[in-house]
Short mmCIF file of C-alpha atoms in Angstrom, two decimals:
data_model
loop_
_atom_site.label_atom_id
_atom_site.label_comp_id
_atom_site.label_asym_id
_atom_site.label_seq_id
_atom_site.Cartn_x
_atom_site.Cartn_y
_atom_site.Cartn_z
CA MET K 1 67.60 37.03 24.70
CA SER K 2 69.11 33.57 24.24
CA SER K 3 72.79 32.86 24.90
CA LEU K 4 73.36 32.47 21.14
CA GLU K 5 71.75 35.85 20.42
CA GLN K 6 73.89 37.41 23.13
CA ARG K 7 77.00 35.89 21.56
CA LEU K 8 76.06 37.15 18.10
CA SER K 9 75.36 40.59 19.52
CA ARG K 10 78.81 40.65 21.12
CA ILE K 11 80.41 39.66 17.81
CA GLU K 12 78.43 42.36 16.00
CA GLU K 13 79.49 44.98 18.55
CA LYS K 14 83.14 43.94 18.18
CA LEU K 15 82.83 44.28 14.41
CA LYS K 16 81.43 47.79 14.80
CA GLN K 17 84.25 48.79 17.15
CA GLU K 18 86.85 47.37 14.79
CA ASN K 19 85.19 49.21 11.90
CA GLU K 20 85.46 52.54 13.74
CA GLU K 21 89.09 51.89 14.72
CA ALA K 22 89.97 50.89 11.16
CA ARG K 23 88.44 54.06 9.73
CA ARG K 24 90.33 56.19 12.21
CA ARG K 25 93.58 54.49 11.24
CA ILE K 26 92.92 54.81 7.51
CA ASP K 27 91.93 58.46 7.83
CA LEU K 28 95.15 59.49 9.57
CA ASN K 29 97.13 61.78 7.33
CA ILE K 30 100.79 60.85 7.07
CA ASP K 31 102.96 63.90 6.46
CA MET K 32 105.29 63.01 3.60
CA SER K 33 106.86 66.39 2.89
CA PRO K 34 110.10 65.93 0.88
CA GLN K 35 111.72 68.81 2.78
CA ARG K 36 111.72 66.88 6.04
CA PRO K 37 114.59 64.55 7.01
CA ARG K 38 114.03 60.84 6.60
CA PRO K 39 114.40 58.51 9.57
CA ARG K 40 117.11 55.88 9.29
CA PRO K 41 116.14 52.22 9.75
CA ILE K 42 116.70 51.11 13.34
CA ILE K 43 117.25 47.81 15.08
CA VAL K 44 116.21 48.75 18.62
CA ILE K 45 113.31 47.20 20.47
CA GLN K 46 111.60 48.63 23.49
CA LEU K 47 108.16 49.94 24.34
CA SER K 48 108.09 53.72 24.46
CA PRO K 49 105.59 56.52 23.93
CA ALA K 50 105.56 58.15 20.53
CA PRO K 51 107.06 61.60 20.12
CA ALA K 52 104.69 64.45 19.44
CA PRO K 53 103.83 64.85 15.75
CA SER K 54 105.86 68.06 15.60
CA GLN K 55 108.97 66.21 16.79
CA ARG K 56 108.63 63.20 14.51
CA ALA K 57 110.48 63.02 11.21
CA ALA K 58 108.24 62.53 8.20
CA LEU K 59 108.60 59.58 5.82
CA GLN K 60 109.21 60.26 2.16
CA LEU K 61 106.83 57.94 0.39
CA PRO K 62 104.22 60.40 -0.95
CA LEU K 63 100.55 59.59 -0.68
CA VAL K 64 98.76 59.86 -4.01
CA ASN K 65 95.35 58.26 -3.55
CA ASP K 66 93.40 56.41 -0.93
CA GLY K 67 91.32 53.31 -1.47
CA GLY K 68 90.27 49.94 -0.33
CA SER K 69 92.28 46.79 -0.50
CA ARG K 70 95.06 45.63 1.72
CA SER K 71 96.25 43.52 -1.18
CA SER K 72 99.38 44.17 -3.21
CA SER K 73 97.50 44.61 -6.47
CA SER K 74 98.09 47.53 -8.81
CA GLU K 75 94.52 48.72 -9.28
CA SER K 76 94.32 52.28 -7.99
CA SER K 77 91.75 53.88 -5.72
CA PRO K 78 89.86 57.20 -5.52
CA GLN K 79 91.23 60.10 -3.50
CA HIS K 80 89.89 61.21 -0.14
CA HIS K 81 90.43 64.24 2.05
CA PRO K 82 93.18 63.81 4.66
CA TYR K 83 92.57 64.20 8.36
CA PRO K 84 95.10 65.59 10.85
CA SER K 85 97.41 63.00 12.35
CA ARG K 86 97.12 62.16 16.04
CA PRO K 87 99.65 61.21 18.69
CA ARG K 88 100.23 57.43 18.76
CA HIS K 89 102.09 54.96 20.97
CA MET K 90 104.66 53.02 19.01
CA LEU K 91 106.25 49.63 19.34
CA THR K 92 109.96 49.92 18.77
CA LEU K 93 111.57 46.58 18.03
CA PRO K 94 113.50 44.79 20.89
CA THR K 95 117.09 43.57 21.01
CA PRO K 96 118.36 41.99 24.25
CA PRO K 97 118.64 43.11 26.92
CA TYR K 98 115.05 44.33 27.22
CA SER K 99 112.55 44.69 30.00
CA LEU K 100 109.39 43.25 28.47
CA GLN K 101 107.49 40.94 30.77
CA LYS K 102 108.20 37.38 29.70
CA SER K 103 104.78 36.01 28.94
CA LEU K 104 104.51 33.24 26.37
CA GLU K 105 102.97 35.73 23.96
CA ASN K 106 105.90 38.12 24.37
CA VAL K 107 108.36 35.28 23.81
CA GLU K 108 106.66 34.40 20.51
CA ILE K 109 106.58 38.06 19.44
CA ASP K 110 110.26 38.47 20.36
CA GLN K 111 111.23 35.40 18.34
CA LYS K 112 109.38 36.72 15.29
CA LEU K 113 110.95 40.15 15.69
CA GLN K 114 114.48 38.78 15.94
CA GLU K 115 113.98 36.66 12.83
CA ILE K 116 112.47 39.57 10.89
CA MET K 117 115.20 41.98 11.96
CA ARG K 118 117.82 39.65 10.46
CA GLN K 119 116.09 40.13 7.11
CA THR K 120 115.36 43.85 7.23
CA GLY K 121 117.18 46.64 5.42
CA TYR K 122 117.56 44.87 2.09
CA LEU K 123 115.41 43.57 -0.76
CA LYS K 124 116.03 40.30 -2.56
CA ILE K 125 114.69 40.50 -6.11
CA ASP K 126 115.32 37.92 -8.86
CA GLY K 127 117.90 36.23 -6.67
CA GLN K 128 119.94 39.42 -6.13
CA ARG K 129 120.19 41.10 -2.72
CA TYR K 130 120.20 44.91 -2.55
CA PRO K 131 120.64 47.15 0.52
CA ALA K 132 117.50 49.27 0.78
CA GLU K 133 116.23 52.29 2.67
CA VAL K 134 112.99 54.21 2.46
CA THR K 135 114.73 56.75 0.21
CA ASP K 136 115.15 54.02 -2.42
CA LEU K 137 111.37 53.63 -2.78
CA ILE K 138 109.80 56.00 -5.32
CA SER K 139 106.02 56.00 -5.04
CA GLU K 140 103.97 55.79 -8.23
CA GLY K 141 100.67 56.06 -6.38
CA GLU K 142 98.66 54.39 -3.68
CA ILE K 143 96.83 51.26 -4.77
CA GLY K 144 94.93 50.36 -1.62
CA SER K 145 94.52 50.63 2.11
CA GLY K 146 92.84 48.75 4.90
CA THR K 147 92.79 48.14 8.62
CA CYS K 148 96.50 47.47 8.82
CA GLY K 149 98.09 49.94 6.45
CA GLN K 150 98.44 51.32 2.95
CA VAL K 151 99.77 49.71 -0.21
CA PHE K 152 101.78 51.68 -2.78
CA LYS K 153 102.92 50.96 -6.30
CA VAL K 154 106.63 51.69 -5.97
CA ARG K 155 109.68 51.83 -8.21
CA PHE K 156 112.82 50.52 -6.51
CA LYS K 157 115.37 53.16 -7.45
CA LYS K 158 118.40 50.87 -7.47
CA THR K 159 117.05 48.44 -10.07
CA GLY K 160 113.99 50.02 -11.66
CA HIS K 161 111.75 47.15 -10.56
CA VAL K 162 108.11 48.13 -9.99
CA ILE K 163 106.82 46.43 -6.85
CA ALA K 164 104.11 46.74 -4.21
CA VAL K 165 105.02 48.13 -0.79
CA LYS K 166 102.73 47.79 2.20
CA GLN K 167 103.32 50.59 4.71
CA MET K 168 102.12 49.84 8.24
CA ARG K 169 102.25 52.20 11.18
CA ARG K 170 103.92 50.84 14.30
CA THR K 171 101.41 51.77 16.97
CA GLY K 172 101.11 50.54 20.53
CA ASN K 173 98.01 48.51 19.69
CA LYS K 174 98.83 44.91 20.58
CA ASP K 175 96.48 43.32 18.05
CA GLU K 176 97.77 45.53 15.26
CA ASN K 177 101.39 44.77 16.11
CA LYS K 178 100.66 41.04 16.16
CA ARG K 179 98.99 41.41 12.79
CA ILE K 180 102.01 43.16 11.28
CA LEU K 181 104.36 40.53 12.68
CA MET K 182 102.25 37.58 11.58
CA ASP K 183 101.91 38.90 8.03
CA LEU K 184 105.66 39.50 7.79
CA ASP K 185 106.54 36.19 9.39
CA VAL K 186 104.40 34.14 7.01
CA VAL K 187 105.31 35.88 3.74
CA LEU K 188 109.04 35.84 4.49
CA LYS K 189 108.92 32.09 5.09
CA SER K 190 106.73 31.29 2.08
CA HIS K 191 109.22 32.18 -0.66
CA ASP K 192 109.10 28.63 -2.04
CA CYS K 193 105.34 28.51 -2.67
CA PRO K 194 104.18 29.71 -6.12
CA TYR K 195 100.63 30.26 -4.84
CA ILE K 196 101.49 32.75 -2.09
CA ILE K 197 102.35 36.40 -2.67
CA GLN K 198 106.13 36.77 -2.72
CA CYS K 199 107.92 39.08 -0.30
CA TYR K 200 111.19 40.76 -1.31
CA GLY K 201 112.07 42.01 2.15
CA ALA K 202 111.20 44.64 4.74
CA ILE K 203 112.43 48.05 5.85
CA VAL K 204 111.79 49.06 9.45
CA THR K 205 111.93 52.67 10.66
CA ASN K 206 111.07 54.21 14.00
CA THR K 207 107.50 54.88 12.86
CA ASP K 208 106.67 52.33 10.15
CA VAL K 209 107.23 48.90 8.69
CA PHE K 210 107.51 48.69 4.89
CA ILE K 211 106.92 45.24 3.37
CA ALA K 212 108.06 44.93 -0.27
CA MET K 213 106.07 42.41 -2.34
CA GLU K 214 105.55 41.42 -5.93
CA LEU K 215 102.99 43.58 -7.72
CA MET K 216 99.86 41.73 -8.81
CA GLY K 217 97.09 42.99 -11.09
CA THR K 218 94.04 43.08 -8.83
CA CYS K 219 92.01 40.93 -6.45
CA ALA K 220 89.08 38.63 -7.19
CA GLU K 221 86.69 40.98 -5.40
CA LYS K 222 87.56 43.89 -7.67
CA LEU K 223 87.35 41.61 -10.70
CA LYS K 224 83.80 40.66 -9.70
CA LYS K 225 82.90 44.34 -9.43
CA ARG K 226 84.52 45.13 -12.78
CA ILE K 227 82.60 42.36 -14.52
CA GLN K 228 79.39 43.12 -12.56
CA GLY K 229 78.56 39.45 -12.83
CA PRO K 230 79.93 35.92 -12.52
CA ILE K 231 83.53 34.87 -13.07
CA PRO K 232 83.66 31.88 -15.48
CA GLU K 233 83.95 28.40 -13.98
CA ARG K 234 87.18 27.67 -15.85
CA ILE K 235 88.87 30.64 -14.18
CA LEU K 236 87.48 29.65 -10.79
CA GLY K 237 88.76 26.12 -11.39
CA LYS K 238 92.33 27.36 -11.71
CA MET K 239 91.78 29.75 -8.79
CA THR K 240 90.56 26.89 -6.59
CA VAL K 241 93.60 24.75 -7.39
CA ALA K 242 95.93 27.62 -6.46
CA ILE K 243 94.19 28.54 -3.20
CA VAL K 244 93.80 24.96 -1.93
CA LYS K 245 97.49 24.32 -2.61
CA ALA K 246 98.44 27.58 -0.88
CA LEU K 247 96.37 26.68 2.19
CA LEU K 248 97.80 23.15 2.26
CA TYR K 249 101.32 24.59 2.04
CA LEU K 250 100.67 26.92 5.01
CA LYS K 251 99.36 24.03 7.08
CA GLU K 252 101.94 21.41 6.16
CA LYS K 253 105.07 23.58 5.94
CA HIS K 254 104.44 26.18 8.65
CA GLY K 255 101.58 24.90 10.82
CA VAL K 256 99.46 27.95 9.97
CA ILE K 257 95.73 28.46 9.36
CA HIS K 258 94.91 31.53 7.24
CA ARG K 259 91.53 32.48 8.84
CA ASP K 260 90.72 35.23 6.35
CA VAL K 261 90.06 33.47 3.04
CA LYS K 262 87.85 35.73 0.90
CA PRO K 263 87.87 37.21 -2.63
CA SER K 264 89.78 40.34 -1.62
CA ASN K 265 92.72 38.17 -0.47
CA ILE K 266 92.93 36.25 -3.75
CA LEU K 267 95.17 38.06 -6.26
CA ILE K 268 95.54 37.61 -10.01
CA ASP K 269 97.81 39.24 -12.58
CA ALA K 270 98.36 39.63 -16.32
CA LYS K 271 100.58 36.53 -16.41
CA GLY K 272 97.65 34.45 -15.19
CA GLN K 273 99.20 33.88 -11.78
CA ILE K 274 96.77 33.41 -8.87
CA LYS K 275 98.05 33.90 -5.32
CA LEU K 276 96.87 34.12 -1.74
CA CYS K 277 97.77 37.17 0.37
CA ASP K 278 97.22 38.91 3.72
CA PHE K 279 98.33 36.69 6.61
CA GLY K 280 97.88 39.28 9.35
CA ILE K 281 95.30 37.25 11.26
CA SER K 282 96.70 33.83 10.49
CA GLY K 283 97.06 31.57 13.50
CA ARG K 284 99.36 28.85 14.70
CA LEU K 285 97.96 25.34 14.79
CA VAL K 286 98.49 23.28 17.95
CA ASP K 287 97.90 19.57 17.32
CA SER K 288 96.23 20.68 14.06
CA LYS K 289 93.78 22.90 15.98
CA ALA K 290 93.49 26.67 16.24
CA LYS K 291 93.54 27.65 19.91
CA THR K 292 92.97 31.39 19.60
CA ARG K 293 89.70 33.30 19.42
CA SER K 294 87.80 33.91 16.22
CA ALA K 295 89.32 36.30 13.71
CA GLY K 296 88.49 37.17 10.15
CA CYS K 297 85.61 38.56 8.11
CA ALA K 298 82.21 37.59 9.51
CA ALA K 299 80.70 37.15 6.04
CA TYR K 300 82.98 34.16 5.35
CA MET K 301 83.21 32.77 8.87
CA ALA K 302 82.47 29.08 9.37
CA PRO K 303 79.58 28.09 11.68
CA GLU K 304 81.88 26.37 14.19
CA ARG K 305 83.75 29.63 14.68
CA ILE K 306 80.61 31.71 15.16
CA ASP K 307 79.05 29.30 17.65
CA PRO K 308 81.77 27.08 19.16
CA PRO K 309 80.84 24.47 21.79
CA ASP K 310 82.94 26.34 24.36
CA PRO K 311 83.51 30.02 23.42
CA THR K 312 86.30 30.31 26.01
CA LYS K 313 88.30 27.51 24.36
CA PRO K 314 88.45 27.84 20.57
CA ASP K 315 89.01 24.46 18.98
CA TYR K 316 88.54 24.57 15.21
CA ASP K 317 90.85 23.48 12.40
CA ILE K 318 91.71 24.21 8.77
CA ARG K 319 88.22 23.10 7.69
CA ALA K 320 87.06 26.56 8.78
CA ASP K 321 89.10 27.93 5.85
CA VAL K 322 87.51 25.32 3.57
CA TRP K 323 84.10 26.81 4.43
CA SER K 324 85.41 30.32 3.65
CA LEU K 325 86.69 29.09 0.30
CA GLY K 326 83.26 27.63 -0.47
CA ILE K 327 81.47 30.90 0.31
CA SER K 328 84.00 32.79 -1.83
CA LEU K 329 83.43 30.43 -4.78
CA VAL K 330 79.65 30.81 -4.60
CA GLU K 331 80.01 34.60 -4.54
CA LEU K 332 82.43 34.72 -7.47
CA ALA K 333 80.57 32.09 -9.53
CA THR K 334 77.20 33.82 -9.19
CA GLY K 335 78.37 37.42 -8.94
CA GLN K 336 76.44 37.87 -5.69
CA PHE K 337 77.14 37.38 -2.02
CA PRO K 338 75.09 34.29 -1.02
CA TYR K 339 73.50 35.71 2.16
CA LYS K 340 71.30 38.37 0.60
CA ASN K 341 69.29 41.24 2.07
CA CYS K 342 71.29 41.48 5.29
CA LYS K 343 71.64 44.95 6.78
CA THR K 344 73.69 44.02 9.83
CA ASP K 345 76.44 41.61 10.78
CA PHE K 346 74.01 40.02 13.23
CA GLU K 347 71.68 39.06 10.38
CA VAL K 348 74.50 37.49 8.38
CA LEU K 349 75.83 35.53 11.36
CA THR K 350 72.32 34.32 12.17
CA LYS K 351 71.73 33.15 8.60
CA VAL K 352 75.05 31.27 8.56
CA LEU K 353 73.96 29.36 11.64
CA GLN K 354 70.26 28.84 10.93
CA GLU K 355 69.91 28.49 7.16
CA ASP K 356 70.99 25.65 4.90
CA PRO K 357 74.42 26.24 3.32
CA PRO K 358 74.48 28.07 -0.02
CA VAL K 359 74.69 26.02 -3.23
CA LEU K 360 75.50 26.79 -6.84
CA PRO K 361 72.22 27.39 -8.74
CA LEU K 362 71.32 24.61 -11.16
CA SER K 363 70.03 27.21 -13.64
CA MET K 364 73.49 28.70 -14.24
CA GLY K 365 74.89 25.62 -15.96
CA PHE K 366 77.79 24.77 -13.65
CA SER K 367 79.44 21.38 -14.07
CA LEU K 368 78.39 18.61 -11.71
CA ASP K 369 81.87 18.33 -10.20
CA PHE K 370 81.97 22.09 -9.47
CA GLN K 371 78.59 21.85 -7.75
CA SER K 372 79.80 18.82 -5.80
CA PHE K 373 83.05 20.54 -4.77
CA VAL K 374 81.25 23.62 -3.42
CA LYS K 375 78.72 21.43 -1.61
CA ASP K 376 81.57 19.54 0.08
CA CYS K 377 83.27 22.80 1.13
CA LEU K 378 80.00 24.07 2.62
CA THR K 379 79.22 21.00 4.69
CA LYS K 380 77.77 22.57 7.82
CA ASP K 381 79.03 19.91 10.21
CA HIS K 382 82.76 20.64 10.21
CA ARG K 383 83.52 17.07 11.31
CA LYS K 384 82.19 15.87 7.95
CA ARG K 385 83.75 18.67 5.92
CA PRO K 386 86.79 17.55 3.88
CA LYS K 387 90.34 18.66 4.59
CA TYR K 388 92.83 19.75 1.95
CA HIS K 389 94.15 16.33 0.95
CA GLN K 390 90.59 15.13 0.35
CA LEU K 391 89.81 18.24 -1.67
CA LEU K 392 92.86 17.66 -3.86
CA GLU K 393 91.46 14.22 -4.73
CA HIS K 394 88.14 15.74 -5.86
CA SER K 395 87.39 15.43 -9.59
CA PHE K 396 86.96 19.23 -9.87
CA ILE K 397 90.49 19.87 -8.64
CA ARG K 398 91.98 17.00 -10.65
CA ARG K 399 90.34 18.31 -13.83
CA TYR K 400 91.67 21.84 -13.45
CA GLU K 401 95.14 20.73 -12.38
CA VAL K 402 95.71 19.42 -15.91
CA LEU K 403 93.25 21.41 -18.04
CA GLU K 404 94.84 24.26 -19.99
CA VAL K 405 93.05 27.54 -19.31
CA ASP K 406 94.16 30.90 -20.69
CA VAL K 407 93.80 32.80 -17.42
CA ALA K 408 96.18 35.53 -18.61
CA GLY K 409 94.22 36.17 -21.81
CA TRP K 410 90.90 36.29 -19.95
CA PHE K 411 92.31 38.64 -17.31
CA GLN K 412 93.80 41.03 -19.86
CA ALA K 413 90.54 41.11 -21.84
CA VAL K 414 88.54 41.92 -18.71
CA MET K 415 90.92 44.70 -17.69
CA GLU K 416 90.79 46.24 -21.17
CA ARG K 417 87.02 46.23 -21.60
CA THR K 418 85.94 47.19 -18.10
CA GLU K 419 86.45 50.15 -15.80
CA SER K 420 87.87 50.10 -12.30
CA PRO K 421 85.01 49.77 -9.78
CA ARG K 422 83.91 53.09 -8.30
CA SER K 423 84.34 51.73 -4.79
CA SER K 424 87.68 49.96 -4.72
CA GLN K 425 87.18 48.66 -1.20
CA CYS K 426 88.30 45.07 -1.58
CA TYR K 427 85.90 43.85 1.05
CA SER K 428 83.30 41.43 -0.13
CA HIS K 429 79.70 41.96 0.90
CA GLN K 430 78.17 45.37 0.40
CA HIS K 431 77.84 46.10 4.12
CA MET K 432 81.61 45.86 4.70
CA LEU K 433 81.72 43.19 7.34
CA HIS K 434 84.99 43.92 9.07
CA SER K 435 87.64 41.80 10.71
CA LEU K 436 87.54 40.42 14.21
CA LEU K 437 90.98 41.09 15.61
CA SER K 438 90.68 39.56 19.06
CA ARG K 439 92.55 36.31 19.38
#
């Protein structure tokens, strides 16, 4: 077996392991009995073993359904049978003095925690700040779940606002904790970007983190499944403008690369708003380069991330997200994932490396500038692939920046005439290619 095949096999094995871990996490039943006392939000940080399930207070945000997406969209999911909960190790949040070993990673985590803790315990909605506890969140049903937690449609009792709340268990898993912190850190800082999901605040308890976000309609992946075919170019034009501007904002304002651009992380609502979400595996850029190991969904992963020159020293940049955007556009524009007939992650990864990049079919009548834009995004040599500022100068982007498109009307018509997809898993690609969490 060649070194490349060995590398692909290792990636595939990691995906399988992550898949199993994710299913175990999703299948844990959270006891939400209203007779049990609710834990009060805490501001203490130290590593400690979790209490036995019989000793732990239950949270009062009732589970209604279970389903697929991590996104904060309102489309509901089918029910599943609960499994018994298991003992976990929890991360309780640190305030000095604390005895964590001072590695650089711990320092960064501590800084994020301290910043987040200053903003926890209240929600800021429509410019007004309200003290908030878990008891103020009235669940109207679960609208999705994924590797990192569950998302509920929730009514905020103090104001009546209907919002999305992501509930994430605080386990002792380092990668999962980093994911929670990164997602919180990015959304809390991105309040001034209209193309990124807005966060109203967070509530931290001794067992969970609750992130309150604006409620969107659904994700692009579920829309594709509802339509059972292509999404019109005019809608994708507006979607492209929004996502490129969101990615540019993350890079320019916060020095962040998203690393998980895919249809399930692109949200749309009845107002016609299009926003990017899920920053759990985003990474910090150092001299405009990502220096941590590959993360994200294999189906949308750029070639330079699958087969880097030196696997021990990741050295890719935001053009990896440009590739992911290109793959997403081909999938949404054609209604099909471009790497067909793949039964394993290994086959997909191999095709990404060995085959020519996907293109928009000439037979489907796409405009020349849309075809050109996708071709540029899917330039296999990342050194020749355009960055965001170049993409914003492309005629496709310039056209849809000014062209009036009734995204809201189209979205509402689709939602009225179609049914929710049977499988609401907001993971593109039928084989559910799961996230790589190692950094």
